Amino acid sequence: MTTAAVLTAAGSGSRLGRDIPKGLVTVGGTPLVRWAASSLASVCERIVVTAPADAVGAFADAVAGVSARVDVVAGGASRQASVALGLSALADLDARDAVLVHDAARPFMPVAVFGRLLDALESHDAVIPVLPVVDTIVSGVGGDVRYLSRPTLGAVQTPQAFVWGALREAHARAQAEGFEATDDGAIAQRYGFRLGTVEGDPLGAKITYAEDVEAAEQRMGR
Ligand code: C5P
Protein backbone atom coordinates (compact mmCIF):
# COMPACT_ATOMS: atom_id res chain seq x y z
CA MET A 1 0.00 0.00 0.00
CA THR A 2 1.26 3.47 -0.88
CA THR A 3 0.95 6.48 1.41
CA ALA A 4 0.96 9.78 -0.46
CA ALA A 5 0.28 13.40 0.48
CA VAL A 6 -1.00 16.63 -0.95
CA LEU A 7 0.76 19.55 0.74
CA THR A 8 -1.05 22.82 0.11
CA ALA A 9 1.16 25.90 -0.12
CA ALA A 10 -0.48 27.94 -2.89
CA GLY A 11 -1.92 30.63 -0.64
CA SER A 12 -0.43 34.11 -0.68
CA GLY A 13 0.02 34.21 3.08
CA SER A 14 -0.69 37.94 2.95
CA ARG A 15 -1.47 38.07 6.71
CA LEU A 16 2.22 37.37 7.36
CA GLY A 17 3.04 40.77 5.85
CA ARG A 18 6.00 39.43 3.81
CA ASP A 19 6.65 39.84 0.10
CA ILE A 20 7.29 36.12 -0.51
CA PRO A 21 4.78 33.22 -0.34
CA LYS A 22 4.34 31.84 3.18
CA GLY A 23 5.79 28.44 2.29
CA LEU A 24 9.13 30.06 1.40
CA VAL A 25 9.40 31.96 4.69
CA THR A 26 12.13 30.35 6.78
CA VAL A 27 12.28 29.22 10.41
CA GLY A 28 15.71 28.13 11.62
CA GLY A 29 16.96 28.80 8.08
CA THR A 30 14.60 26.23 6.49
CA PRO A 31 11.51 27.18 4.41
CA LEU A 32 8.16 26.26 5.99
CA VAL A 33 7.24 24.09 2.98
CA ARG A 34 10.42 22.08 3.48
CA TRP A 35 9.73 21.55 7.20
CA ALA A 36 6.29 20.19 6.31
CA ALA A 37 7.48 18.07 3.35
CA SER A 38 10.36 16.57 5.37
CA SER A 39 8.09 15.41 8.15
CA LEU A 40 5.53 14.02 5.68
CA ALA A 41 8.38 12.11 4.03
CA SER A 42 8.75 10.06 7.22
CA VAL A 43 5.45 8.31 6.37
CA CYS A 44 4.83 9.13 2.65
CA GLU A 45 6.51 7.83 -0.48
CA ARG A 46 5.00 10.54 -2.67
CA ILE A 47 4.16 14.19 -1.99
CA VAL A 48 2.44 16.68 -4.30
CA VAL A 49 3.03 20.30 -3.28
CA THR A 50 0.64 22.98 -4.54
CA ALA A 51 2.49 26.28 -5.05
CA PRO A 52 1.54 29.74 -6.32
CA ALA A 53 1.62 29.54 -10.14
CA ASP A 54 4.49 32.05 -10.39
CA ALA A 55 6.61 30.30 -7.76
CA VAL A 56 6.56 26.62 -8.81
CA GLY A 57 10.32 26.67 -9.53
CA ALA A 58 11.18 28.32 -6.21
CA PHE A 59 9.07 25.75 -4.32
CA ALA A 60 10.71 22.90 -6.27
CA ASP A 61 14.11 24.25 -5.17
CA ALA A 62 12.85 24.54 -1.57
CA VAL A 63 11.85 20.85 -1.39
CA ALA A 64 14.75 19.43 -3.45
CA GLY A 65 16.36 16.46 -1.73
CA VAL A 66 13.44 15.65 0.58
CA SER A 67 13.42 11.85 0.94
CA ALA A 68 10.22 11.12 -1.05
CA ARG A 69 9.15 11.61 -4.65
CA VAL A 70 8.01 15.24 -4.61
CA ASP A 71 6.11 16.94 -7.46
CA VAL A 72 5.28 20.63 -7.35
CA VAL A 73 2.15 21.77 -9.22
CA ALA A 74 0.45 25.15 -9.54
CA GLY A 75 -2.44 25.58 -7.09
CA GLY A 76 -5.87 27.08 -7.71
CA ALA A 77 -7.94 30.05 -6.59
CA SER A 78 -9.06 28.46 -3.30
CA ARG A 79 -7.55 25.88 -0.95
CA GLN A 80 -10.13 23.35 -2.14
CA ALA A 81 -9.22 24.00 -5.80
CA SER A 82 -5.54 23.58 -4.91
CA VAL A 83 -6.21 20.25 -3.19
CA ALA A 84 -8.20 19.08 -6.24
CA LEU A 85 -5.27 19.97 -8.53
CA GLY A 86 -2.90 18.13 -6.20
CA LEU A 87 -5.15 15.07 -6.26
CA SER A 88 -5.08 14.97 -10.08
CA ALA A 89 -1.34 14.39 -9.84
CA LEU A 90 -2.05 11.23 -7.79
CA ALA A 91 -4.53 9.72 -10.28
CA ASP A 92 -2.56 6.46 -10.60
CA LEU A 93 -2.91 5.48 -6.92
CA ASP A 94 -4.95 2.39 -5.97
CA ALA A 95 -8.36 2.97 -4.38
CA ARG A 96 -7.16 1.51 -1.02
CA ASP A 97 -4.00 3.65 -0.81
CA ALA A 98 -3.77 6.32 1.89
CA VAL A 99 -3.52 10.04 1.22
CA LEU A 100 -2.73 12.74 3.76
CA VAL A 101 -3.85 16.29 2.97
CA HIS A 102 -1.71 18.77 4.86
CA ASP A 103 -1.19 22.54 4.95
CA ALA A 104 2.36 23.88 4.69
CA ALA A 105 1.04 26.53 7.09
CA ARG A 106 1.26 23.82 9.85
CA PRO A 107 4.89 22.80 9.37
CA PHE A 108 5.56 21.62 12.92
CA MET A 109 2.82 19.04 13.40
CA PRO A 110 4.54 16.16 15.24
CA VAL A 111 4.97 12.96 13.24
CA ALA A 112 3.23 11.01 16.05
CA VAL A 113 -0.04 12.55 14.87
CA PHE A 114 0.54 11.16 11.35
CA GLY A 115 0.79 7.70 12.91
CA ARG A 116 -2.46 8.16 14.84
CA LEU A 117 -4.23 9.27 11.65
CA LEU A 118 -2.98 6.33 9.57
CA ASP A 119 -3.86 3.83 12.33
CA ALA A 120 -7.41 5.19 12.56
CA LEU A 121 -7.74 5.02 8.78
CA GLU A 122 -7.92 1.23 9.12
CA SER A 123 -11.52 1.61 10.35
CA HIS A 124 -12.57 4.88 8.67
CA ASP A 125 -12.56 6.49 5.20
CA ALA A 126 -11.40 9.85 6.55
CA VAL A 127 -9.70 10.89 9.80
CA ILE A 128 -9.17 14.42 11.16
CA PRO A 129 -6.97 15.59 14.06
CA VAL A 130 -8.94 17.60 16.61
CA LEU A 131 -7.92 19.71 19.60
CA PRO A 132 -10.21 20.62 22.49
CA VAL A 133 -11.37 24.24 22.43
CA VAL A 134 -10.15 26.30 25.41
CA ASP A 135 -12.14 29.48 24.75
CA THR A 136 -15.89 29.81 25.00
CA ILE A 137 -17.21 30.08 21.44
CA VAL A 138 -20.19 32.04 20.11
CA SER A 139 -21.74 32.08 16.65
CA GLY A 140 -23.58 34.94 14.95
CA VAL A 141 -21.04 37.61 15.96
CA GLY A 142 -22.37 41.04 14.99
CA GLY A 143 -25.95 39.80 14.97
CA ASP A 144 -27.86 37.06 16.76
CA VAL A 145 -25.10 35.86 19.12
CA ARG A 146 -25.46 32.25 20.30
CA TYR A 147 -23.33 30.38 22.82
CA LEU A 148 -22.11 26.96 21.70
CA SER A 149 -21.60 24.06 24.09
CA ARG A 150 -17.82 23.98 24.58
CA PRO A 151 -17.42 20.34 25.69
CA THR A 152 -18.68 19.16 22.29
CA LEU A 153 -16.52 21.54 20.23
CA GLY A 154 -13.12 20.86 18.69
CA ALA A 155 -10.60 22.74 16.54
CA VAL A 156 -9.73 20.81 13.38
CA GLN A 157 -6.12 20.63 12.16
CA THR A 158 -4.18 19.04 9.31
CA PRO A 159 -2.90 16.63 8.11
CA GLN A 160 -6.13 14.77 7.50
CA ALA A 161 -5.98 11.16 6.29
CA PHE A 162 -8.15 9.56 3.64
CA VAL A 163 -8.62 6.33 1.77
CA TRP A 164 -7.72 7.45 -1.75
CA GLY A 165 -10.89 6.10 -3.42
CA ALA A 166 -13.08 7.98 -0.91
CA LEU A 167 -11.19 11.28 -1.20
CA ARG A 168 -11.18 11.15 -5.00
CA GLU A 169 -14.92 10.47 -5.14
CA ALA A 170 -15.77 13.11 -2.51
CA HIS A 171 -13.78 15.82 -4.29
CA ALA A 172 -15.27 14.92 -7.68
CA ARG A 173 -18.79 15.12 -6.24
CA ALA A 174 -18.06 18.43 -4.47
CA GLN A 175 -16.76 19.85 -7.74
CA ALA A 176 -19.82 18.65 -9.66
CA GLU A 177 -22.19 20.06 -7.03
CA GLY A 178 -20.27 23.29 -6.30
CA PHE A 179 -19.98 22.33 -2.60
CA GLU A 180 -17.25 24.34 -0.87
CA ALA A 181 -15.64 23.65 2.50
CA THR A 182 -12.60 24.84 4.41
CA ASP A 183 -11.23 21.32 4.87
CA ASP A 184 -11.37 17.91 3.23
CA GLY A 185 -12.94 16.08 6.17
CA ALA A 186 -16.10 18.14 5.60
CA ILE A 187 -16.16 17.12 1.95
CA ALA A 188 -15.76 13.42 2.79
CA GLN A 189 -18.47 13.60 5.45
CA ARG A 190 -20.93 15.32 3.11
CA TYR A 191 -20.82 12.38 0.72
CA GLY A 192 -21.38 9.80 3.43
CA PHE A 193 -17.85 8.58 4.06
CA ARG A 194 -17.00 7.36 7.58
CA LEU A 195 -15.22 10.20 9.39
CA GLY A 196 -13.12 9.53 12.49
CA THR A 197 -11.14 11.79 14.80
CA VAL A 198 -7.80 11.49 16.59
CA GLU A 199 -6.15 13.84 19.04
CA GLY A 200 -4.31 16.72 17.35
CA ASP A 201 -1.33 18.61 18.80
CA PRO A 202 -0.88 22.27 19.72
CA LEU A 203 2.52 22.21 17.95
CA GLY A 204 0.53 21.81 14.71
CA ALA A 205 -0.94 25.30 15.10
CA LYS A 206 -1.28 27.27 11.88
CA ILE A 207 1.36 29.89 11.13
CA THR A 208 -0.69 32.91 10.11
CA TYR A 209 0.85 36.09 11.51
CA ALA A 210 4.43 37.43 11.83
CA GLU A 211 4.27 36.66 15.60
CA ASP A 212 3.72 32.96 14.80
CA VAL A 213 6.99 32.89 12.82
CA GLU A 214 8.79 34.68 15.67
CA ALA A 215 7.41 32.21 18.23
CA ALA A 216 8.53 29.27 16.07
CA GLU A 217 12.03 30.79 15.75
CA GLN A 218 12.18 31.14 19.53
CA ARG A 219 11.10 27.53 20.10
CA MET A 220 13.79 26.42 17.66
CA GLY A 221 16.45 28.43 19.51
CA ARG A 222 15.80 26.54 22.76
O1 C5P B 1 -5.67 30.49 3.93
P1 C5P B 1 -5.63 29.27 4.78
O2 C5P B 1 -4.86 29.48 6.06
O3 C5P B 1 -6.92 28.57 4.98
O4 C5P B 1 -4.72 28.27 3.93
C1 C5P B 1 -4.50 26.96 4.36
C2 C5P B 1 -3.51 26.30 3.41
O5 C5P B 1 -4.06 26.24 2.10
C3 C5P B 1 -2.17 27.04 3.30
O6 C5P B 1 -1.11 26.09 3.40
C4 C5P B 1 -2.24 27.69 1.93
O7 C5P B 1 -0.99 27.84 1.29
C5 C5P B 1 -3.13 26.71 1.16
N1 C5P B 1 -3.84 27.35 0.03
C6 C5P B 1 -3.66 26.84 -1.25
N2 C5P B 1 -4.31 27.44 -2.31
C7 C5P B 1 -5.08 28.53 -2.13
C8 C5P B 1 -5.27 29.05 -0.82
C9 C5P B 1 -4.64 28.43 0.25
O8 C5P B 1 -2.92 25.85 -1.44
N3 C5P B 1 -5.64 29.10 -3.19
mmCIF file of C-alpha atoms and ligand atoms in Angstrom:
data_model
loop_
_atom_site.group_PDB
_atom_site.id
_atom_site.type_symbol
_atom_site.label_atom_id
_atom_site.label_comp_id
_atom_site.label_asym_id
_atom_site.label_seq_id
_atom_site.Cartn_x
_atom_site.Cartn_y
_atom_site.Cartn_z
ATOM 1 C CA MET A 1 0.000 0.000 0.000
ATOM 2 C CA THR A 2 1.259 3.467 -0.876
ATOM 3 C CA THR A 3 0.946 6.483 1.414
ATOM 4 C CA ALA A 4 0.955 9.781 -0.462
ATOM 5 C CA ALA A 5 0.277 13.395 0.475
ATOM 6 C CA VAL A 6 -0.996 16.634 -0.951
ATOM 7 C CA LEU A 7 0.758 19.547 0.737
ATOM 8 C CA THR A 8 -1.046 22.824 0.108
ATOM 9 C CA ALA A 9 1.162 25.897 -0.124
ATOM 10 C CA ALA A 10 -0.477 27.935 -2.892
ATOM 11 C CA GLY A 11 -1.924 30.627 -0.644
ATOM 12 C CA SER A 12 -0.432 34.108 -0.681
ATOM 13 C CA GLY A 13 0.025 34.210 3.084
ATOM 14 C CA SER A 14 -0.686 37.943 2.953
ATOM 15 C CA ARG A 15 -1.471 38.069 6.711
ATOM 16 C CA LEU A 16 2.218 37.372 7.365
ATOM 17 C CA GLY A 17 3.044 40.769 5.845
ATOM 18 C CA ARG A 18 5.997 39.428 3.810
ATOM 19 C CA ASP A 19 6.649 39.841 0.100
ATOM 20 C CA ILE A 20 7.293 36.122 -0.512
ATOM 21 C CA PRO A 21 4.777 33.224 -0.341
ATOM 22 C CA LYS A 22 4.345 31.837 3.182
ATOM 23 C CA GLY A 23 5.791 28.436 2.288
ATOM 24 C CA LEU A 24 9.130 30.061 1.404
ATOM 25 C CA VAL A 25 9.395 31.963 4.693
ATOM 26 C CA THR A 26 12.134 30.347 6.779
ATOM 27 C CA VAL A 27 12.278 29.223 10.407
ATOM 28 C CA GLY A 28 15.707 28.125 11.623
ATOM 29 C CA GLY A 29 16.964 28.804 8.083
ATOM 30 C CA THR A 30 14.597 26.228 6.493
ATOM 31 C CA PRO A 31 11.513 27.179 4.414
ATOM 32 C CA LEU A 32 8.160 26.259 5.988
ATOM 33 C CA VAL A 33 7.236 24.086 2.983
ATOM 34 C CA ARG A 34 10.419 22.079 3.480
ATOM 35 C CA TRP A 35 9.730 21.551 7.201
ATOM 36 C CA ALA A 36 6.292 20.195 6.307
ATOM 37 C CA ALA A 37 7.482 18.067 3.351
ATOM 38 C CA SER A 38 10.362 16.573 5.366
ATOM 39 C CA SER A 39 8.091 15.410 8.154
ATOM 40 C CA LEU A 40 5.534 14.024 5.685
ATOM 41 C CA ALA A 41 8.382 12.109 4.032
ATOM 42 C CA SER A 42 8.751 10.058 7.222
ATOM 43 C CA VAL A 43 5.446 8.308 6.369
ATOM 44 C CA CYS A 44 4.831 9.130 2.652
ATOM 45 C CA GLU A 45 6.512 7.832 -0.481
ATOM 46 C CA ARG A 46 4.995 10.544 -2.672
ATOM 47 C CA ILE A 47 4.164 14.193 -1.986
ATOM 48 C CA VAL A 48 2.442 16.675 -4.301
ATOM 49 C CA VAL A 49 3.034 20.302 -3.283
ATOM 50 C CA THR A 50 0.644 22.984 -4.539
ATOM 51 C CA ALA A 51 2.485 26.282 -5.045
ATOM 52 C CA PRO A 52 1.542 29.740 -6.315
ATOM 53 C CA ALA A 53 1.623 29.537 -10.143
ATOM 54 C CA ASP A 54 4.486 32.049 -10.393
ATOM 55 C CA ALA A 55 6.612 30.297 -7.756
ATOM 56 C CA VAL A 56 6.564 26.622 -8.811
ATOM 57 C CA GLY A 57 10.319 26.671 -9.531
ATOM 58 C CA ALA A 58 11.180 28.322 -6.212
ATOM 59 C CA PHE A 59 9.070 25.746 -4.322
ATOM 60 C CA ALA A 60 10.708 22.898 -6.265
ATOM 61 C CA ASP A 61 14.106 24.250 -5.167
ATOM 62 C CA ALA A 62 12.852 24.544 -1.566
ATOM 63 C CA VAL A 63 11.851 20.851 -1.390
ATOM 64 C CA ALA A 64 14.746 19.430 -3.453
ATOM 65 C CA GLY A 65 16.363 16.461 -1.735
ATOM 66 C CA VAL A 66 13.436 15.647 0.584
ATOM 67 C CA SER A 67 13.415 11.852 0.941
ATOM 68 C CA ALA A 68 10.225 11.123 -1.048
ATOM 69 C CA ARG A 69 9.150 11.605 -4.653
ATOM 70 C CA VAL A 70 8.006 15.235 -4.606
ATOM 71 C CA ASP A 71 6.113 16.940 -7.456
ATOM 72 C CA VAL A 72 5.283 20.631 -7.346
ATOM 73 C CA VAL A 73 2.150 21.770 -9.215
ATOM 74 C CA ALA A 74 0.453 25.146 -9.540
ATOM 75 C CA GLY A 75 -2.435 25.578 -7.089
ATOM 76 C CA GLY A 76 -5.870 27.080 -7.710
ATOM 77 C CA ALA A 77 -7.937 30.054 -6.585
ATOM 78 C CA SER A 78 -9.064 28.455 -3.299
ATOM 79 C CA ARG A 79 -7.554 25.884 -0.949
ATOM 80 C CA GLN A 80 -10.134 23.347 -2.144
ATOM 81 C CA ALA A 81 -9.216 24.003 -5.801
ATOM 82 C CA SER A 82 -5.536 23.584 -4.907
ATOM 83 C CA VAL A 83 -6.214 20.251 -3.188
ATOM 84 C CA ALA A 84 -8.202 19.084 -6.245
ATOM 85 C CA LEU A 85 -5.267 19.974 -8.526
ATOM 86 C CA GLY A 86 -2.900 18.134 -6.203
ATOM 87 C CA LEU A 87 -5.148 15.074 -6.256
ATOM 88 C CA SER A 88 -5.084 14.973 -10.084
ATOM 89 C CA ALA A 89 -1.337 14.391 -9.841
ATOM 90 C CA LEU A 90 -2.054 11.230 -7.786
ATOM 91 C CA ALA A 91 -4.526 9.717 -10.279
ATOM 92 C CA ASP A 92 -2.562 6.462 -10.603
ATOM 93 C CA LEU A 93 -2.906 5.476 -6.918
ATOM 94 C CA ASP A 94 -4.953 2.388 -5.970
ATOM 95 C CA ALA A 95 -8.362 2.967 -4.375
ATOM 96 C CA ARG A 96 -7.161 1.509 -1.021
ATOM 97 C CA ASP A 97 -3.999 3.648 -0.815
ATOM 98 C CA ALA A 98 -3.769 6.322 1.887
ATOM 99 C CA VAL A 99 -3.522 10.044 1.217
ATOM 100 C CA LEU A 100 -2.727 12.742 3.757
ATOM 101 C CA VAL A 101 -3.852 16.290 2.972
ATOM 102 C CA HIS A 102 -1.707 18.772 4.862
ATOM 103 C CA ASP A 103 -1.188 22.545 4.947
ATOM 104 C CA ALA A 104 2.355 23.881 4.686
ATOM 105 C CA ALA A 105 1.043 26.531 7.092
ATOM 106 C CA ARG A 106 1.257 23.822 9.845
ATOM 107 C CA PRO A 107 4.891 22.800 9.366
ATOM 108 C CA PHE A 108 5.561 21.625 12.920
ATOM 109 C CA MET A 109 2.819 19.045 13.397
ATOM 110 C CA PRO A 110 4.537 16.161 15.242
ATOM 111 C CA VAL A 111 4.974 12.957 13.241
ATOM 112 C CA ALA A 112 3.231 11.011 16.053
ATOM 113 C CA VAL A 113 -0.042 12.549 14.869
ATOM 114 C CA PHE A 114 0.543 11.157 11.355
ATOM 115 C CA GLY A 115 0.795 7.705 12.911
ATOM 116 C CA ARG A 116 -2.460 8.164 14.843
ATOM 117 C CA LEU A 117 -4.232 9.274 11.652
ATOM 118 C CA LEU A 118 -2.982 6.335 9.574
ATOM 119 C CA ASP A 119 -3.860 3.827 12.326
ATOM 120 C CA ALA A 120 -7.409 5.186 12.563
ATOM 121 C CA LEU A 121 -7.742 5.016 8.779
ATOM 122 C CA GLU A 122 -7.925 1.230 9.123
ATOM 123 C CA SER A 123 -11.518 1.614 10.353
ATOM 124 C CA HIS A 124 -12.568 4.883 8.672
ATOM 125 C CA ASP A 125 -12.562 6.490 5.202
ATOM 126 C CA ALA A 126 -11.403 9.853 6.554
ATOM 127 C CA VAL A 127 -9.696 10.886 9.804
ATOM 128 C CA ILE A 128 -9.172 14.418 11.164
ATOM 129 C CA PRO A 129 -6.968 15.587 14.064
ATOM 130 C CA VAL A 130 -8.945 17.596 16.610
ATOM 131 C CA LEU A 131 -7.923 19.711 19.604
ATOM 132 C CA PRO A 132 -10.213 20.623 22.486
ATOM 133 C CA VAL A 133 -11.367 24.238 22.427
ATOM 134 C CA VAL A 134 -10.154 26.301 25.412
ATOM 135 C CA ASP A 135 -12.135 29.484 24.749
ATOM 136 C CA THR A 136 -15.893 29.812 25.002
ATOM 137 C CA ILE A 137 -17.213 30.081 21.436
ATOM 138 C CA VAL A 138 -20.188 32.038 20.109
ATOM 139 C CA SER A 139 -21.739 32.080 16.650
ATOM 140 C CA GLY A 140 -23.575 34.936 14.954
ATOM 141 C CA VAL A 141 -21.041 37.610 15.958
ATOM 142 C CA GLY A 142 -22.371 41.040 14.987
ATOM 143 C CA GLY A 143 -25.950 39.797 14.970
ATOM 144 C CA ASP A 144 -27.862 37.062 16.763
ATOM 145 C CA VAL A 145 -25.103 35.864 19.117
ATOM 146 C CA ARG A 146 -25.465 32.251 20.300
ATOM 147 C CA TYR A 147 -23.326 30.385 22.818
ATOM 148 C CA LEU A 148 -22.112 26.959 21.695
ATOM 149 C CA SER A 149 -21.597 24.060 24.094
ATOM 150 C CA ARG A 150 -17.816 23.983 24.576
ATOM 151 C CA PRO A 151 -17.424 20.336 25.685
ATOM 152 C CA THR A 152 -18.679 19.160 22.291
ATOM 153 C CA LEU A 153 -16.517 21.541 20.232
ATOM 154 C CA GLY A 154 -13.116 20.857 18.692
ATOM 155 C CA ALA A 155 -10.602 22.737 16.541
ATOM 156 C CA VAL A 156 -9.725 20.806 13.385
ATOM 157 C CA GLN A 157 -6.120 20.632 12.161
ATOM 158 C CA THR A 158 -4.181 19.040 9.308
ATOM 159 C CA PRO A 159 -2.901 16.635 8.108
ATOM 160 C CA GLN A 160 -6.128 14.770 7.500
ATOM 161 C CA ALA A 161 -5.977 11.158 6.293
ATOM 162 C CA PHE A 162 -8.149 9.558 3.635
ATOM 163 C CA VAL A 163 -8.619 6.330 1.773
ATOM 164 C CA TRP A 164 -7.722 7.450 -1.753
ATOM 165 C CA GLY A 165 -10.889 6.104 -3.424
ATOM 166 C CA ALA A 166 -13.082 7.980 -0.905
ATOM 167 C CA LEU A 167 -11.191 11.281 -1.205
ATOM 168 C CA ARG A 168 -11.175 11.146 -4.997
ATOM 169 C CA GLU A 169 -14.919 10.472 -5.145
ATOM 170 C CA ALA A 170 -15.770 13.107 -2.514
ATOM 171 C CA HIS A 171 -13.776 15.823 -4.288
ATOM 172 C CA ALA A 172 -15.266 14.919 -7.679
ATOM 173 C CA ARG A 173 -18.793 15.116 -6.243
ATOM 174 C CA ALA A 174 -18.055 18.426 -4.474
ATOM 175 C CA GLN A 175 -16.757 19.854 -7.741
ATOM 176 C CA ALA A 176 -19.824 18.653 -9.657
ATOM 177 C CA GLU A 177 -22.189 20.064 -7.025
ATOM 178 C CA GLY A 178 -20.270 23.291 -6.300
ATOM 179 C CA PHE A 179 -19.979 22.331 -2.604
ATOM 180 C CA GLU A 180 -17.248 24.340 -0.866
ATOM 181 C CA ALA A 181 -15.641 23.653 2.498
ATOM 182 C CA THR A 182 -12.598 24.836 4.407
ATOM 183 C CA ASP A 183 -11.232 21.319 4.872
ATOM 184 C CA ASP A 184 -11.371 17.912 3.231
ATOM 185 C CA GLY A 185 -12.942 16.076 6.170
ATOM 186 C CA ALA A 186 -16.103 18.140 5.604
ATOM 187 C CA ILE A 187 -16.158 17.118 1.953
ATOM 188 C CA ALA A 188 -15.762 13.416 2.788
ATOM 189 C CA GLN A 189 -18.471 13.598 5.450
ATOM 190 C CA ARG A 190 -20.931 15.324 3.111
ATOM 191 C CA TYR A 191 -20.816 12.383 0.717
ATOM 192 C CA GLY A 192 -21.383 9.797 3.427
ATOM 193 C CA PHE A 193 -17.853 8.581 4.062
ATOM 194 C CA ARG A 194 -17.000 7.363 7.579
ATOM 195 C CA LEU A 195 -15.221 10.203 9.394
ATOM 196 C CA GLY A 196 -13.122 9.528 12.490
ATOM 197 C CA THR A 197 -11.136 11.788 14.797
ATOM 198 C CA VAL A 198 -7.801 11.486 16.589
ATOM 199 C CA GLU A 199 -6.146 13.839 19.044
ATOM 200 C CA GLY A 200 -4.311 16.724 17.355
ATOM 201 C CA ASP A 201 -1.332 18.607 18.803
ATOM 202 C CA PRO A 202 -0.875 22.272 19.721
ATOM 203 C CA LEU A 203 2.521 22.209 17.948
ATOM 204 C CA GLY A 204 0.535 21.813 14.711
ATOM 205 C CA ALA A 205 -0.938 25.299 15.096
ATOM 206 C CA LYS A 206 -1.276 27.272 11.877
ATOM 207 C CA ILE A 207 1.361 29.887 11.131
ATOM 208 C CA THR A 208 -0.691 32.913 10.109
ATOM 209 C CA TYR A 209 0.855 36.087 11.515
ATOM 210 C CA ALA A 210 4.433 37.426 11.832
ATOM 211 C CA GLU A 211 4.268 36.661 15.602
ATOM 212 C CA ASP A 212 3.719 32.964 14.799
ATOM 213 C CA VAL A 213 6.992 32.891 12.823
ATOM 214 C CA GLU A 214 8.794 34.678 15.671
ATOM 215 C CA ALA A 215 7.407 32.208 18.227
ATOM 216 C CA ALA A 216 8.526 29.266 16.068
ATOM 217 C CA GLU A 217 12.030 30.789 15.752
ATOM 218 C CA GLN A 218 12.180 31.143 19.529
ATOM 219 C CA ARG A 219 11.101 27.528 20.104
ATOM 220 C CA MET A 220 13.790 26.421 17.656
ATOM 221 C CA GLY A 221 16.448 28.431 19.513
ATOM 222 C CA ARG A 222 15.799 26.544 22.756
HETATM 223 O O1 C5P B 1 -5.672 30.489 3.927
HETATM 224 P P1 C5P B 1 -5.626 29.268 4.779
HETATM 225 O O2 C5P B 1 -4.859 29.477 6.058
HETATM 226 O O3 C5P B 1 -6.918 28.569 4.983
HETATM 227 O O4 C5P B 1 -4.723 28.268 3.927
HETATM 228 C C1 C5P B 1 -4.500 26.961 4.355
HETATM 229 C C2 C5P B 1 -3.511 26.298 3.412
HETATM 230 O O5 C5P B 1 -4.065 26.243 2.096
HETATM 231 C C3 C5P B 1 -2.172 27.039 3.303
HETATM 232 O O6 C5P B 1 -1.108 26.092 3.403
HETATM 233 C C4 C5P B 1 -2.244 27.687 1.932
HETATM 234 O O7 C5P B 1 -0.991 27.836 1.290
HETATM 235 C C5 C5P B 1 -3.126 26.714 1.157
HETATM 236 N N1 C5P B 1 -3.839 27.347 0.030
HETATM 237 C C6 C5P B 1 -3.659 26.841 -1.252
HETATM 238 N N2 C5P B 1 -4.312 27.441 -2.314
HETATM 239 C C7 C5P B 1 -5.078 28.532 -2.133
HETATM 240 C C8 C5P B 1 -5.275 29.050 -0.816
HETATM 241 C C9 C5P B 1 -4.644 28.427 0.247
HETATM 242 O O8 C5P B 1 -2.923 25.846 -1.442
HETATM 243 N N3 C5P B 1 -5.636 29.095 -3.188
#
